[in-house]
Amino acid sequence: MKYRHLTLLCGFSALVVSQVAFAFPDVSQIADARPPGRTSAHAESALFANFGPEEDEAEDQAEDEAEEEAEEEAEAQAEAEAEAQAEEEAEKQAEEEAEDQAEEEAEAQAEAEAEAQAEAEAEAQAEEEAEKQAEEEAEDQAEAEAEAQAEEEAEKQAEEEAEAQAEEEAEQQAEEEAEKQAEEEAEEEAEEEAEEQAEEEAEEEAEEEAEEQAEEEAEARAEEAEESAEDALEAAEDFSRFDDDDDHEGHREDEFDDDDIVERLNAVEGRDRDARLDTQIDDDREARVQRLSGADHRAVEAIVAEREMFEIEEELGATFVADEVLLLAEREAAEAIDLSSFEDRNVEYLAGLDMVLVRAGRSGAPELQRDIDDLTAALEGGAVDRNHLYVSENSVGPDMAATSSPASMARALGFDAHAVPGLVIGLIDTAVDTSHPLFPTESIIARDFVSYDAPRPQEHGTAVASIMVGQGQQDPFGLLPGATLYSASVFLETGTGHKVATAESLVRALDWMLQKEVAVVNMSLSGPRNQLLEIAVRRSIERGMTIVAAVGNAGPGAAPLYPAAIEPVVAVTAVDGEGRVFLRANRGQHVDLSAPGVAVFTGDAAGKYKANTGTSIASPFVAAMLARLASEEYQGEVTTAFEAIKAQATDLGKPGFDEVYGYGLARTHSE
């Protein structure tokens, strides 16, 4: 820019000089200055004719002024032209600069567009490469999953073939043993027949003597039976006069013991009792039988075989024993109740609950309902209700066979099954087939609480027990191998094939669990609400017991079932291997946790195995987790263990707690 300004200044100076020269021309050179027709000499003479010396000065002055004016005009004109030229050059320069700037902007824009296009092409190429890479990874993953699935199917097929082979070998071995046993029995039978034939002659000779001796022995047995009956009746009367007096208590304990009383009662009834069951009868059980309001009664053990099968009634969807009423109350409140109007009555003191349980019967439903209302109005504390019926949450046939043991399924929940010395857990269910290979000798302590002479089913209780304490030959089968299981049998099979438990048997079973100080008890059963059962459950929990129950298989729209719907109870629903809820599981605000319950491999009665599905199969998973976790990590505090399992549960369904999955899939350790 500096050089350009200098050039403009030089040009302007030259223009001024040229204008000045133009303003003062040589007169002799101006040919056109004279008028036409006149010569130049005439012009000169005309121009200078009248000028003298003074005129010369004036002329000089005029010339000077003219020169000055001409110079000024020339300068002005030069300045104007210079300005015009400068403006033109400035405009030209501005145009050139504008053109340069436009070119630069165009170049910049072109560069920006080129860069943008390059970036877009780069992004498109990157996306194509990413898509290609994603497709390759997806293909790799699909191939890996296919390989894994193929391996799983191969393993499953191998396991099934191994199981089938094992079953065939077991059947073959059983057949061989049966044949061997049959041969031995045949040999023994042949020997016996030979001995009998050899003895026949001697017997014929001694027949008369044997007949006389048999008559004498029969007379002696009749006398002994009559004396035993009198002794048993005296024992029952002494037990009915139980009160808080220390002298009477001491006299009763000195004069009678439980084993003696049971033996006498069995003799009266003429039936043999299970030797294993006799050893488990509590020391003070028969001593707790009461007499209320002057009504005579006998011990429960003497009534069991006499009690006929009940009829079932239904009201508002709840089933119960016809013509029976139950009462549960504190001792003083129960003693104030008049039961003399009832045709059949049984009174029992429950030491664990420290309450009195009364079962009374009367034919005629309308009268019985009035009795229930009257007893409820007269009772101070406690409850009166029907003897409701409950069912086990029977298994439902799964769509596919189960191949994994409960212990292997629990590993996915952070639970490693292993033996814990001294660990105890309870089960209130059907009876358990203790001869099953999954249950070692002395691992199950069983007791029966059914007060009817009816068949005791075993399938359901055996399946649940196998999940809790089943022991495999090499690897653990259940979650608590080696633990001791207290098994309360509360179910019977009716004449129509129904498997049911009464509210009375459930209350008595809870009382036994309290006496044995069992901290965690599983109840895979459900039914209607019962006031006595609710009182027994709440009092058991208040005294340190944790009860885990199945929510039921009545369906998503069904009303809550009990005891799972009682607030302190841990209610469990069932899910499959993908975390989807079992379609027939109940729903509700009372649902606490989810656990495996679809196609679970369990033990079955008669030493067999099968796949089981239902909320009753999920419940023992949580019960076992609570028992083990409390024992090993929380100094026996089951409530603390329950809060830990809730906090570590895998959330399923809607975020947070929901009525389908509760707090989620139970885990003993976080993922």
XYZ file of C-alpha atoms in Angstrom:
671
model
C 0.000 0.000 0.000
C 2.852 2.488 0.709
C 4.343 2.013 -2.757
C 0.967 2.482 -4.381
C 0.435 5.836 -2.607
C 3.882 7.014 -3.710
C 3.048 6.201 -7.301
C -0.175 8.214 -7.094
C 1.685 11.224 -5.664
C 4.254 11.204 -8.476
C 1.511 11.010 -11.061
C -0.321 13.929 -9.506
C 2.869 16.111 -9.560
C 3.462 15.424 -13.251
C -0.089 16.390 -14.027
C 0.303 19.735 -12.241
C 3.485 20.541 -14.160
C 1.849 19.743 -17.475
C -1.110 21.971 -16.696
C 1.119 24.883 -15.738
C 2.997 24.550 -18.998
C -0.238 24.460 -20.861
C -1.467 27.621 -19.124
C 1.496 29.715 -20.460
C 2.001 28.859 -24.115
C 4.330 30.544 -26.564
C 2.221 33.287 -28.277
C 4.165 32.895 -31.405
C 3.096 29.335 -31.547
C -0.628 30.101 -31.274
C -1.654 30.530 -34.892
C -5.334 30.685 -34.239
C -5.057 33.720 -31.810
C -5.498 36.436 -34.480
C -8.685 37.378 -36.164
C -9.288 36.050 -39.593
C -7.768 38.191 -42.371
C -5.128 39.785 -40.228
C -1.461 39.047 -40.214
C 0.611 38.250 -37.232
C 2.493 41.560 -37.490
C -0.718 43.433 -37.276
C -1.559 41.449 -34.265
C 1.621 42.293 -32.568
C 1.322 45.924 -33.358
C -2.223 45.940 -32.151
C -1.256 44.159 -29.024
C 1.669 46.390 -28.066
C 0.769 49.726 -29.761
C -0.492 51.569 -26.723
C 1.921 50.225 -24.120
C 4.666 52.348 -22.678
C 6.733 51.801 -19.561
C 3.817 52.071 -17.172
C 1.808 49.909 -19.339
C 4.586 47.362 -19.167
C 4.286 47.191 -15.410
C 0.574 46.866 -15.582
C 0.972 44.321 -18.231
C 3.454 42.444 -16.129
C 1.155 42.617 -13.184
C -1.722 41.453 -15.272
C 0.382 38.736 -16.621
C 1.385 37.759 -13.158
C -2.187 37.741 -12.008
C -3.191 35.857 -15.066
C -0.423 33.429 -14.472
C -1.393 33.093 -10.870
C -5.060 32.625 -11.798
C -4.064 30.201 -14.485
C -1.883 28.366 -12.048
C -4.683 28.264 -9.519
C -7.094 27.034 -12.131
C -4.520 24.562 -13.339
C -3.880 23.445 -9.827
C -7.587 23.184 -9.156
C -8.104 21.299 -12.382
C -5.086 19.169 -11.657
C -6.345 18.519 -8.170
C -9.789 17.662 -9.548
C -8.302 15.375 -12.131
C -5.942 13.913 -9.570
C -8.838 13.390 -7.226
C -10.894 11.846 -10.029
C -7.972 9.704 -11.015
C -7.343 8.825 -7.373
C -11.006 7.958 -6.960
C -10.906 5.856 -10.086
C -7.761 4.150 -8.889
C -9.277 3.798 -5.402
C -12.433 2.331 -6.923
C -10.341 0.147 -9.104
C -8.248 -0.858 -6.122
C -11.441 -1.420 -4.066
C -12.831 -3.518 -6.889
C -9.587 -5.459 -7.087
C -9.564 -5.894 -3.333
C -13.246 -6.891 -3.412
C -12.475 -9.328 -6.181
C -9.510 -10.636 -4.211
C -11.651 -10.914 -1.101
C -14.448 -12.595 -3.082
C -11.911 -14.966 -4.551
C -10.490 -15.683 -1.086
C -13.995 -16.189 0.323
C -14.889 -18.376 -2.618
C -11.707 -20.360 -2.112
C -12.403 -20.584 1.640
C -15.984 -21.675 0.973
C -14.795 -24.160 -1.583
C -12.249 -25.484 0.896
C -14.932 -25.664 3.645
C -17.311 -27.492 1.327
C -14.528 -29.796 0.280
C -13.678 -30.481 3.922
C -17.360 -31.029 4.810
C -17.750 -33.386 1.878
C -14.582 -35.183 2.907
C -15.840 -35.487 6.494
C -19.226 -36.745 5.323
C -17.534 -39.288 3.103
C -15.253 -40.271 5.990
C -18.241 -40.649 8.348
C -20.157 -42.669 5.777
C -17.124 -44.876 5.293
C -16.701 -45.204 9.079
C -20.386 -46.148 9.455
C -20.081 -48.709 6.720
C -17.002 -50.146 8.391
C -18.744 -50.102 11.794
C -21.807 -51.828 10.352
C -19.610 -54.337 8.661
C -17.711 -54.933 11.909
C -20.994 -55.205 13.872
C -22.309 -57.713 11.369
C -19.104 -59.708 11.648
C -19.286 -59.594 15.478
C -22.976 -60.584 15.402
C -22.138 -63.461 13.109
C -19.288 -64.487 15.430
C -21.581 -64.245 18.452
C -24.324 -66.203 16.690
C -21.803 -68.865 15.790
C -20.542 -68.949 19.396
C -24.095 -69.206 20.746
C -24.922 -71.902 18.240
C -21.808 -73.809 19.288
C -22.678 -73.333 22.974
C -26.245 -74.483 22.349
C -24.982 -77.467 20.444
C -22.624 -78.299 23.311
C -25.451 -77.938 25.850
C -27.714 -80.159 23.795
C -24.910 -82.669 23.458
C -24.277 -82.578 27.216
C -28.001 -82.870 27.888
C -28.256 -85.817 25.529
C -25.218 -87.401 27.159
C -26.732 -86.910 30.626
C -30.055 -88.370 29.503
C -28.282 -91.358 27.987
C -26.240 -91.758 31.178
C -29.391 -91.554 33.292
C -31.183 -94.026 31.049
C -28.194 -96.373 31.261
C -28.075 -95.935 35.045
C -31.795 -96.688 35.292
C -31.394 -99.779 33.141
C -28.489 -100.961 35.287
C -30.459 -100.242 38.453
C -33.476 -102.123 37.096
C -31.275 -105.013 36.048
C -29.627 -105.064 39.472
C -33.030 -104.887 41.135
C -34.261 -107.781 39.003
C -31.204 -109.839 39.880
C -31.656 -109.089 43.561
C -35.354 -109.923 43.290
C -34.562 -113.217 41.573
C -31.953 -114.016 44.193
C -34.372 -113.131 46.968
C -37.092 -115.226 45.316
C -34.734 -118.194 45.134
C -33.794 -117.779 48.784
C -37.443 -117.475 49.747
C -38.263 -120.574 47.703
C -35.505 -122.502 49.451
C -36.673 -121.276 52.829
C -40.251 -122.146 51.936
C -39.199 -125.640 50.896
C -37.296 -126.086 54.133
C -40.269 -124.807 56.104
C -42.616 -127.184 54.293
C -40.291 -130.061 55.061
C -40.099 -129.027 58.671
C -43.866 -128.601 58.825
C -44.404 -132.033 57.336
C -41.977 -133.496 59.834
C -43.720 -131.683 62.654
C -47.243 -132.656 61.639
C -46.983 -136.086 63.210
C -45.619 -134.630 66.427
C -48.308 -131.961 66.422
C -51.065 -134.511 65.985
C -49.830 -136.324 69.036
C -49.587 -133.062 71.078
C -52.784 -131.505 69.742
C -54.869 -132.082 72.780
C -52.187 -130.726 75.085
C -51.730 -127.628 72.844
C -55.474 -126.918 72.819
C -55.646 -127.038 76.570
C -52.576 -124.779 76.870
C -54.023 -122.279 74.331
C -57.234 -122.043 76.287
C -55.313 -121.265 79.442
C -53.176 -118.609 77.701
C -56.269 -116.975 76.143
C -57.868 -116.676 79.528
C -54.667 -115.105 80.902
C -54.454 -112.608 78.001
C -58.072 -111.601 78.504
C -57.407 -110.865 82.149
C -54.271 -108.855 81.271
C -56.169 -106.868 78.599
C -58.899 -106.025 81.074
C -56.322 -104.836 83.600
C -54.500 -102.786 80.914
C -57.753 -101.118 79.900
C -58.493 -100.181 83.486
C -54.954 -98.798 83.912
C -55.234 -96.739 80.678
C -58.565 -95.246 81.677
C -57.155 -94.350 85.104
C -54.170 -92.720 83.380
C -56.422 -90.677 81.117
C -58.440 -89.474 84.128
C -55.265 -88.469 85.954
C -54.127 -86.496 82.880
C -57.489 -84.780 82.610
C -57.094 -83.406 86.096
C -54.015 -81.398 85.128
C -53.735 -77.988 86.907
C -51.054 -75.572 88.122
C -50.773 -77.142 91.590
C -47.166 -78.190 92.258
C -48.191 -81.198 94.428
C -50.440 -82.581 91.707
C -47.784 -81.979 89.070
C -45.143 -83.744 91.078
C -47.485 -86.658 91.876
C -48.340 -87.102 88.206
C -44.724 -87.086 87.092
C -43.770 -89.621 89.782
C -46.651 -91.987 89.099
C -46.742 -91.892 85.265
C -44.302 -91.306 82.456
C -45.130 -90.548 78.827
C -43.877 -93.811 77.357
C -46.000 -95.783 79.825
C -49.130 -93.761 79.029
C -48.691 -94.100 75.273
C -48.109 -97.845 75.627
C -51.305 -98.221 77.648
C -53.348 -96.159 75.237
C -52.027 -98.181 72.322
C -52.997 -101.361 74.095
C -56.525 -100.064 74.610
C -56.876 -99.130 70.951
C -55.329 -102.396 69.799
C -52.981 -100.823 67.235
C -49.220 -100.743 66.786
C -47.550 -97.359 66.605
C -44.486 -96.542 64.545
C -41.431 -97.104 66.747
C -39.631 -94.127 65.186
C -42.589 -91.855 65.886
C -42.789 -93.012 69.505
C -39.200 -91.935 70.169
C -40.002 -88.392 68.990
C -43.032 -87.739 71.195
C -42.256 -84.834 73.480
C -41.681 -85.640 77.139
C -44.611 -83.577 78.364
C -47.077 -83.872 75.460
C -49.718 -86.120 77.075
C -49.192 -84.379 80.416
C -50.526 -81.149 78.838
C -54.033 -82.506 78.039
C -56.631 -80.473 79.950
C -60.122 -80.816 81.346
C -62.191 -77.713 80.524
C -65.567 -76.856 82.148
C -65.952 -80.347 83.589
C -66.006 -82.039 80.152
C -64.326 -85.447 80.117
C -61.975 -86.180 77.241
C -59.129 -88.450 76.279
C -55.638 -87.803 74.998
C -55.292 -86.956 71.304
C -53.227 -90.101 70.712
C -56.193 -92.213 71.833
C -58.591 -90.427 69.485
C -56.590 -90.498 66.255
C -57.611 -93.948 65.059
C -61.194 -93.543 66.312
C -61.844 -90.362 64.358
C -63.846 -91.013 61.205
C -63.137 -89.355 57.872
C -64.746 -85.937 57.644
C -67.163 -84.461 55.165
C -66.144 -81.300 53.316
C -68.226 -78.168 53.109
C -67.570 -75.017 51.096
C -68.566 -71.429 51.759
C -67.413 -68.310 49.891
C -64.751 -70.321 48.093
C -63.251 -71.754 51.314
C -63.409 -75.457 52.177
C -63.529 -76.794 55.731
C -64.411 -79.843 57.823
C -68.156 -80.113 58.263
C -69.595 -79.922 61.771
C -66.320 -78.936 63.482
C -65.150 -75.769 65.177
C -61.692 -74.814 66.457
C -60.772 -72.584 69.388
C -57.302 -71.283 70.277
C -56.819 -69.184 73.417
C -54.741 -68.589 76.508
C -55.236 -71.150 79.275
C -57.420 -69.021 81.559
C -59.634 -67.871 78.703
C -60.057 -71.442 77.441
C -60.947 -72.767 80.899
C -63.801 -70.268 81.118
C -65.486 -71.674 77.977
C -68.383 -74.128 78.351
C -68.017 -77.051 75.918
C -70.563 -79.369 77.491
C -73.070 -78.941 74.648
C -70.703 -80.376 72.025
C -70.991 -84.060 71.132
C -67.269 -84.472 70.363
C -64.486 -82.415 71.846
C -60.733 -82.575 72.202
C -58.586 -80.226 74.278
C -54.817 -79.962 73.967
C -52.246 -77.690 75.568
C -49.602 -76.486 73.083
C -46.411 -75.848 75.020
C -44.544 -74.020 72.251
C -47.347 -71.523 71.643
C -48.348 -71.616 75.339
C -51.999 -71.791 74.299
C -54.869 -74.258 74.453
C -56.280 -75.763 71.228
C -59.852 -77.021 71.305
C -61.592 -79.030 68.582
C -65.304 -79.496 69.099
C -67.917 -81.147 66.902
C -71.663 -81.025 66.569
C -73.918 -82.422 63.866
C -75.956 -79.751 62.149
C -74.348 -76.790 60.424
C -76.880 -74.111 61.501
C -76.412 -74.950 65.178
C -72.642 -75.022 64.734
C -72.639 -71.514 63.267
C -74.592 -70.274 66.280
C -72.041 -72.007 68.525
C -69.212 -70.246 66.705
C -70.894 -66.875 67.254
C -71.575 -67.665 70.936
C -68.021 -68.890 71.567
C -66.548 -65.831 69.857
C -68.643 -63.520 72.006
C -67.717 -65.368 75.214
C -63.992 -65.765 74.504
C -61.669 -63.142 75.974
C -58.718 -63.167 73.608
C -57.842 -65.896 71.124
C -59.984 -66.940 68.182
C -62.787 -69.258 67.041
C -63.034 -70.449 63.449
C -63.807 -73.339 61.126
C -61.347 -76.176 60.636
C -60.309 -75.014 57.148
C -58.578 -77.220 54.593
C -55.290 -76.502 52.799
C -53.658 -78.050 49.752
C -50.068 -78.508 48.717
C -49.130 -76.480 45.652
C -48.992 -79.573 43.495
C -46.484 -79.722 40.687
C -47.552 -78.869 37.168
C -46.141 -80.809 34.239
C -43.391 -78.692 32.583
C -42.915 -78.323 28.861
C -39.417 -79.735 29.027
C -37.612 -82.239 31.189
C -35.366 -81.038 33.983
C -31.707 -82.017 33.991
C -30.179 -79.757 36.662
C -30.232 -80.460 40.378
C -31.416 -77.746 42.774
C -27.823 -77.245 43.983
C -26.547 -76.552 40.455
C -29.429 -74.134 39.801
C -28.628 -72.317 43.057
C -25.056 -71.638 41.940
C -26.422 -69.114 39.454
C -27.898 -67.283 42.451
C -24.553 -66.951 44.218
C -25.308 -69.935 46.492
C -22.701 -72.688 46.781
C -24.308 -75.735 48.388
C -22.204 -77.328 51.113
C -22.668 -78.921 54.505
C -22.914 -76.702 57.585
C -22.409 -78.584 60.871
C -25.402 -78.388 63.196
C -27.683 -76.597 60.698
C -31.411 -77.273 61.271
C -34.412 -76.407 59.092
C -38.130 -77.248 59.236
C -40.721 -78.484 56.732
C -44.519 -78.571 57.191
C -45.836 -80.590 54.258
C -46.842 -84.119 53.339
C -44.867 -86.990 54.811
C -41.385 -87.603 53.379
C -40.170 -90.883 51.939
C -37.197 -91.225 54.282
C -36.039 -94.376 52.483
C -35.148 -92.363 49.353
C -31.410 -92.538 48.498
C -31.202 -88.732 48.762
C -31.821 -88.871 52.521
C -29.125 -90.487 54.678
C -30.110 -92.186 57.888
C -30.985 -89.844 60.753
C -31.000 -86.755 58.498
C -34.783 -86.381 58.885
C -36.704 -86.227 62.153
C -40.345 -86.849 61.265
C -43.572 -86.461 63.184
C -47.196 -86.936 62.189
C -49.916 -84.403 63.086
C -52.877 -85.896 61.222
C -55.707 -86.902 63.562
C -57.408 -89.269 61.131
C -56.843 -92.906 60.281
C -56.174 -92.225 56.587
C -53.319 -92.675 54.080
C -50.430 -90.206 54.320
C -49.223 -88.983 50.891
C -45.456 -88.630 50.393
C -44.778 -87.295 46.892
C -44.923 -83.546 47.529
C -43.021 -83.530 50.811
C -40.312 -85.762 49.323
C -39.800 -83.351 46.395
C -39.554 -80.278 48.652
C -37.288 -82.058 51.146
C -34.926 -83.087 48.327
C -34.492 -79.418 47.374
C -33.666 -78.529 50.965
C -31.468 -81.382 52.278
C -31.034 -83.898 49.439
C -27.547 -85.419 49.239
C -26.094 -86.743 45.992
C -23.613 -89.592 45.839
C -20.799 -87.306 44.696
C -22.025 -83.712 44.277
C -24.639 -81.985 46.471
C -28.211 -82.431 45.229
C -30.085 -80.071 47.564
C -29.052 -76.684 48.937
C -28.316 -77.856 52.493
C -26.688 -81.311 52.253
C -25.988 -82.692 55.690
C -28.499 -80.466 57.496
C -31.106 -81.915 59.859
C -34.691 -81.617 58.630
C -37.606 -81.521 61.057
C -40.473 -82.869 58.934
C -44.064 -82.360 60.107
C -46.572 -84.539 58.251
C -49.902 -82.662 58.088
C -51.576 -84.072 54.931
C -53.944 -86.996 54.488
C -55.601 -88.539 51.456
C -59.409 -88.567 51.526
C -61.577 -91.351 50.176
C -62.043 -89.341 46.995
C -58.283 -88.985 46.440
C -57.905 -85.378 47.619
C -54.733 -84.537 49.547
C -55.535 -81.966 52.233
C -54.326 -80.638 55.569
C -56.508 -79.157 58.317
C -55.935 -75.886 60.132
C -55.752 -77.966 63.323
C -52.792 -80.003 62.033
C -50.958 -76.852 60.870
C -51.311 -75.175 64.287
C -50.054 -78.308 66.060
C -47.108 -78.590 63.638
C -46.077 -74.959 64.260
C -46.215 -75.639 68.003
C -43.840 -78.591 67.563
C -41.403 -76.504 65.500
C -41.360 -73.894 68.280
C -40.642 -76.547 70.894
C -37.758 -77.830 68.779
C -36.460 -74.249 68.324
C -36.400 -74.486 64.518
C -35.468 -71.036 63.195
C -36.614 -71.365 59.541
C -39.701 -73.347 58.488
C -40.955 -73.877 54.919
C -44.703 -74.230 54.205
C -45.330 -75.079 50.521
C -49.104 -75.113 50.945
C -51.987 -72.670 50.676
C -55.631 -72.137 51.493
C -58.170 -69.705 52.939
C -57.649 -67.285 55.782
C -58.062 -68.871 59.227
C -57.935 -66.889 62.464
C -56.310 -69.684 64.482
C -53.595 -70.249 61.888
C -52.902 -66.515 61.744
C -52.519 -66.324 65.538
C -50.192 -69.356 65.518
C -48.093 -67.939 62.681
C -47.741 -64.508 64.260
C -46.896 -65.910 67.696
C -44.322 -68.269 66.156
C -42.661 -65.357 64.346
C -42.727 -63.236 67.510
C -40.839 -66.061 69.263
C -38.034 -66.063 66.695
C -39.232 -68.319 63.876
C -39.084 -67.298 60.191
C -41.802 -68.855 58.032
C -41.354 -69.108 54.244
C -44.444 -69.970 52.177
C -45.455 -70.423 48.527
C -47.762 -67.709 47.154
C -49.883 -70.345 45.381
C -50.736 -71.508 41.878
C -54.302 -70.147 41.644
C -53.461 -67.689 38.842
C -52.709 -63.964 38.374
C -56.261 -62.852 39.127
C -56.807 -64.982 42.237
C -57.219 -63.584 45.745
C -54.249 -63.882 48.143
C -53.757 -67.318 49.710
C -52.605 -68.157 53.241
C -50.290 -68.453 55.099
C -48.204 -66.594 52.460
C -50.529 -63.560 52.657
C -49.907 -63.099 56.408
C -47.654 -60.042 56.526
C -44.636 -61.379 58.506
C -44.401 -64.491 56.309
C -41.786 -64.519 53.499
C -43.917 -65.127 50.374
C -42.157 -66.674 47.349
C -43.187 -66.924 43.685
C -41.702 -69.086 40.918
C -39.732 -68.101 37.792
C -38.158 -70.086 34.964
C -34.542 -70.123 33.806
C -35.074 -66.902 31.822
C -36.460 -65.012 34.820
C -40.070 -65.156 33.581
C -42.780 -65.665 36.188
C -44.678 -68.973 36.302
C -47.963 -68.207 34.527
C -50.182 -69.746 37.225
C -48.470 -68.006 40.146
C -50.525 -65.718 42.378
C -49.784 -61.965 42.399
C -50.097 -59.270 45.073
C -48.441 -56.814 47.426
C -47.512 -59.693 49.748
C -45.055 -61.244 47.234
C -41.514 -60.851 48.614
C -39.064 -62.780 46.429
C -38.765 -64.930 43.304
C -36.880 -68.224 43.014
C -36.437 -71.086 40.501
C -39.669 -73.071 40.275
C -40.067 -74.268 36.682
C -38.746 -77.675 35.540
C -36.721 -78.341 38.700
C -35.244 -81.838 39.103
C -36.411 -83.282 42.452
C -36.727 -86.523 44.337
C -39.987 -88.476 44.180
C -41.567 -91.135 46.356
C -40.457 -94.750 45.918
C -36.846 -93.677 45.319
C -37.458 -92.062 41.937
C -36.857 -88.601 40.407
C -38.969 -86.255 38.302
C -39.302 -82.666 37.087
C -41.501 -80.392 39.179
C -42.981 -76.947 38.588
C -44.855 -74.541 40.882
C -44.470 -71.939 43.590
C -44.129 -74.755 46.147
C -40.867 -75.724 44.404
C -39.532 -72.147 44.603
C -40.287 -71.629 48.303
C -37.675 -74.112 49.685
C -34.918 -72.354 47.686
C -35.470 -69.166 49.719
C -35.916 -71.064 53.007
C -32.584 -72.851 52.526
C -30.814 -69.599 51.554
C -32.106 -67.843 54.673
C -31.108 -70.681 56.996
C -27.566 -71.032 55.620
C -26.868 -67.300 55.252
C -28.088 -66.530 58.777
C -25.989 -69.355 60.235
C -22.736 -68.531 58.429
C -22.738 -64.734 58.092
C -25.246 -63.139 60.492
C -24.866 -65.013 63.787
C -28.218 -66.702 63.394
C -30.163 -63.476 62.676
C -32.566 -64.650 59.973
C -34.225 -61.227 59.670
C -30.851 -59.651 58.800
C -30.219 -62.402 56.250
C -33.630 -61.718 54.680
C -32.843 -57.998 54.288
C -29.476 -58.900 52.703
C -31.134 -61.224 50.182
C -33.685 -58.533 49.283
C -30.915 -55.966 48.775
C -28.914 -58.343 46.533
C -31.905 -59.643 44.538
C -31.877 -59.342 40.748
C -34.641 -56.928 39.774
C -37.201 -58.494 37.427
C -40.215 -57.004 35.682
C -40.905 -53.345 36.459
C -38.039 -51.406 38.110
C -38.112 -51.848 41.880
C -40.702 -53.807 43.869
C -43.744 -55.102 41.989
C -46.670 -57.465 42.634
C -45.394 -60.117 40.212
C -41.740 -60.659 41.254
C -41.594 -58.895 44.624
C -38.076 -57.542 45.178
C -36.701 -59.810 42.456
C -34.796 -63.080 42.054
C -33.329 -64.154 45.402
C -29.526 -64.131 45.609
C -27.087 -64.628 48.467
C -24.416 -62.496 46.779
C -24.755 -59.532 44.413
C -23.973 -59.948 40.716
